[in-house]
């Protein structure tokens, strides 16, 4: 079983910064693409940014230039540095990982979510 545990959410004023972290644990071969999604009240879950095992990234236009994703493959962690936060960034942020669980199979996992609230 694979678990993704997020940390780092909270309340911040507009223009402030937060750092989210996600650690993968359990039994698996490797972590493929990892990413952060968010879901605001009444809205669909959307991709914020993803990063491949090789370090290639894909950012949503709304966060380009403000958010930075990084990963530590040795520690099985992914981090999201969020700067210049806006009230519209308020959402529950979810860590996601595509995990190779055996030579032949890979599964997709989600963290439990962490609340980010940006006040105006």
mmCIF file of C-alpha atoms in Angstrom:
data_model
loop_
_atom_site.group_PDB
_atom_site.id
_atom_site.type_symbol
_atom_site.label_atom_id
_atom_site.label_comp_id
_atom_site.label_asym_id
_atom_site.label_seq_id
_atom_site.Cartn_x
_atom_site.Cartn_y
_atom_site.Cartn_z
ATOM 1 C CA UNK A 1 0.000 0.000 0.000
ATOM 2 C CA UNK A 2 1.221 3.482 -0.892
ATOM 3 C CA UNK A 3 0.445 6.557 1.147
ATOM 4 C CA UNK A 4 0.890 10.211 0.256
ATOM 5 C CA UNK A 5 1.024 12.520 3.250
ATOM 6 C CA UNK A 6 0.781 16.265 2.711
ATOM 7 C CA UNK A 7 1.765 19.059 5.043
ATOM 8 C CA UNK A 8 2.165 22.800 4.997
ATOM 9 C CA UNK A 9 -1.254 24.269 4.303
ATOM 10 C CA UNK A 10 -2.686 27.143 6.254
ATOM 11 C CA UNK A 11 -3.956 30.693 6.244
ATOM 12 C CA UNK A 12 -1.954 33.490 4.653
ATOM 13 C CA UNK A 13 -2.594 37.031 3.497
ATOM 14 C CA UNK A 14 -2.626 37.917 -0.163
ATOM 15 C CA UNK A 15 0.905 38.366 -1.429
ATOM 16 C CA UNK A 16 2.276 35.904 1.083
ATOM 17 C CA UNK A 17 3.920 32.525 0.644
ATOM 18 C CA UNK A 18 3.329 28.948 1.672
ATOM 19 C CA UNK A 19 5.206 25.728 1.102
ATOM 20 C CA UNK A 20 3.416 22.415 0.674
ATOM 21 C CA UNK A 21 5.195 19.102 1.029
ATOM 22 C CA UNK A 22 4.150 15.587 0.140
ATOM 23 C CA UNK A 23 5.934 12.414 1.186
ATOM 24 C CA UNK A 24 5.285 9.007 -0.328
ATOM 25 C CA UNK A 25 5.649 5.923 1.805
ATOM 26 C CA UNK A 26 4.927 2.225 1.504
ATOM 27 C CA UNK A 27 6.029 -0.505 -0.828
ATOM 28 C CA UNK A 28 6.654 0.448 -4.438
ATOM 29 C CA UNK A 29 9.233 0.282 -7.190
ATOM 30 C CA UNK A 30 9.374 3.925 -8.173
ATOM 31 C CA UNK A 31 7.471 7.171 -8.384
ATOM 32 C CA UNK A 32 6.657 8.387 -11.843
ATOM 33 C CA UNK A 33 4.920 11.711 -12.417
ATOM 34 C CA UNK A 34 3.947 13.547 -9.254
ATOM 35 C CA UNK A 35 1.831 16.634 -8.998
ATOM 36 C CA UNK A 36 -0.393 18.984 -7.107
ATOM 37 C CA UNK A 37 -4.067 19.515 -7.800
ATOM 38 C CA UNK A 38 -6.514 21.838 -6.111
ATOM 39 C CA UNK A 39 -10.225 22.032 -5.633
ATOM 40 C CA UNK A 40 -12.050 25.174 -4.618
ATOM 41 C CA UNK A 41 -15.612 25.053 -3.247
ATOM 42 C CA UNK A 42 -18.097 24.417 -6.012
ATOM 43 C CA UNK A 43 -15.399 23.846 -8.598
ATOM 44 C CA UNK A 44 -13.808 20.837 -10.213
ATOM 45 C CA UNK A 45 -10.418 19.593 -9.157
ATOM 46 C CA UNK A 46 -7.748 21.068 -11.409
ATOM 47 C CA UNK A 47 -4.096 20.464 -12.089
ATOM 48 C CA UNK A 48 -1.783 23.041 -10.531
ATOM 49 C CA UNK A 49 1.529 21.571 -11.606
ATOM 50 C CA UNK A 50 3.119 18.211 -12.314
ATOM 51 C CA UNK A 51 6.701 17.002 -12.442
ATOM 52 C CA UNK A 52 8.098 13.879 -14.035
ATOM 53 C CA UNK A 53 10.761 11.687 -12.486
ATOM 54 C CA UNK A 54 13.226 13.396 -14.812
ATOM 55 C CA UNK A 55 12.229 16.850 -13.643
ATOM 56 C CA UNK A 56 10.062 18.070 -16.519
ATOM 57 C CA UNK A 57 7.279 20.311 -15.280
ATOM 58 C CA UNK A 58 3.843 21.371 -16.447
ATOM 59 C CA UNK A 59 2.303 24.416 -14.758
ATOM 60 C CA UNK A 60 -1.211 25.744 -14.992
ATOM 61 C CA UNK A 61 -1.188 29.182 -16.587
ATOM 62 C CA UNK A 62 -2.738 30.673 -13.457
ATOM 63 C CA UNK A 63 0.296 29.828 -11.306
ATOM 64 C CA UNK A 64 3.184 30.271 -13.735
ATOM 65 C CA UNK A 65 5.826 32.561 -12.308
ATOM 66 C CA UNK A 66 4.412 32.296 -8.779
ATOM 67 C CA UNK A 67 4.569 28.599 -7.897
ATOM 68 C CA UNK A 68 7.571 26.286 -8.099
ATOM 69 C CA UNK A 69 7.515 22.517 -7.843
ATOM 70 C CA UNK A 70 10.488 20.373 -6.936
ATOM 71 C CA UNK A 71 11.057 16.772 -5.988
ATOM 72 C CA UNK A 72 13.628 14.720 -4.160
ATOM 73 C CA UNK A 73 13.686 11.267 -5.697
ATOM 74 C CA UNK A 74 15.918 9.903 -2.951
ATOM 75 C CA UNK A 75 13.453 10.971 -0.255
ATOM 76 C CA UNK A 76 10.292 10.312 -2.283
ATOM 77 C CA UNK A 77 9.039 13.810 -1.680
ATOM 78 C CA UNK A 78 7.584 16.611 -3.759
ATOM 79 C CA UNK A 79 7.392 20.230 -2.661
ATOM 80 C CA UNK A 80 5.318 23.146 -3.887
ATOM 81 C CA UNK A 81 6.595 26.628 -3.140
ATOM 82 C CA UNK A 82 3.760 29.130 -3.536
ATOM 83 C CA UNK A 83 4.604 32.816 -3.700
ATOM 84 C CA UNK A 84 2.540 35.932 -4.383
ATOM 85 C CA UNK A 85 -0.565 34.096 -3.288
ATOM 86 C CA UNK A 86 -3.951 35.422 -4.333
ATOM 87 C CA UNK A 87 -7.404 34.892 -2.824
ATOM 88 C CA UNK A 88 -8.304 32.830 -5.894
ATOM 89 C CA UNK A 89 -5.601 30.327 -4.886
ATOM 90 C CA UNK A 90 -7.784 29.343 -1.936
ATOM 91 C CA UNK A 91 -8.574 25.643 -2.225
ATOM 92 C CA UNK A 92 -7.844 22.212 -0.887
ATOM 93 C CA UNK A 93 -4.557 21.113 -2.407
ATOM 94 C CA UNK A 94 -4.007 17.440 -3.169
ATOM 95 C CA UNK A 95 -0.786 15.603 -3.853
ATOM 96 C CA UNK A 96 -0.971 13.029 -6.636
ATOM 97 C CA UNK A 97 1.474 10.374 -7.765
ATOM 98 C CA UNK A 98 1.674 7.767 -10.456
ATOM 99 C CA UNK A 99 3.417 4.896 -8.729
ATOM 100 C CA UNK A 100 5.041 1.840 -10.223
ATOM 101 C CA UNK A 101 3.977 -0.815 -7.730
ATOM 102 C CA UNK A 102 5.460 -3.781 -9.561
ATOM 103 C CA UNK A 103 7.403 -4.562 -12.712
ATOM 104 C CA UNK A 104 4.135 -4.786 -14.627
ATOM 105 C CA UNK A 105 1.768 -2.373 -12.931
ATOM 106 C CA UNK A 106 1.366 1.219 -11.856
ATOM 107 C CA UNK A 107 -1.389 2.863 -9.840
ATOM 108 C CA UNK A 108 -2.473 6.417 -9.184
ATOM 109 C CA UNK A 109 -2.656 7.703 -5.614
ATOM 110 C CA UNK A 110 -3.978 10.803 -3.881
ATOM 111 C CA UNK A 111 -3.107 12.447 -0.620
ATOM 112 C CA UNK A 112 -5.751 13.450 1.884
ATOM 113 C CA UNK A 113 -5.616 17.120 0.945
ATOM 114 C CA UNK A 114 -4.451 20.216 2.773
ATOM 115 C CA UNK A 115 -6.363 23.479 3.016
ATOM 116 C CA UNK A 116 -4.817 26.681 1.690
ATOM 117 C CA UNK A 117 -6.699 29.879 2.471
ATOM 118 C CA UNK A 118 -5.570 33.252 1.149
ATOM 119 C CA UNK A 119 -7.234 36.274 2.697
ATOM 120 C CA UNK A 120 -7.591 39.564 0.858
#
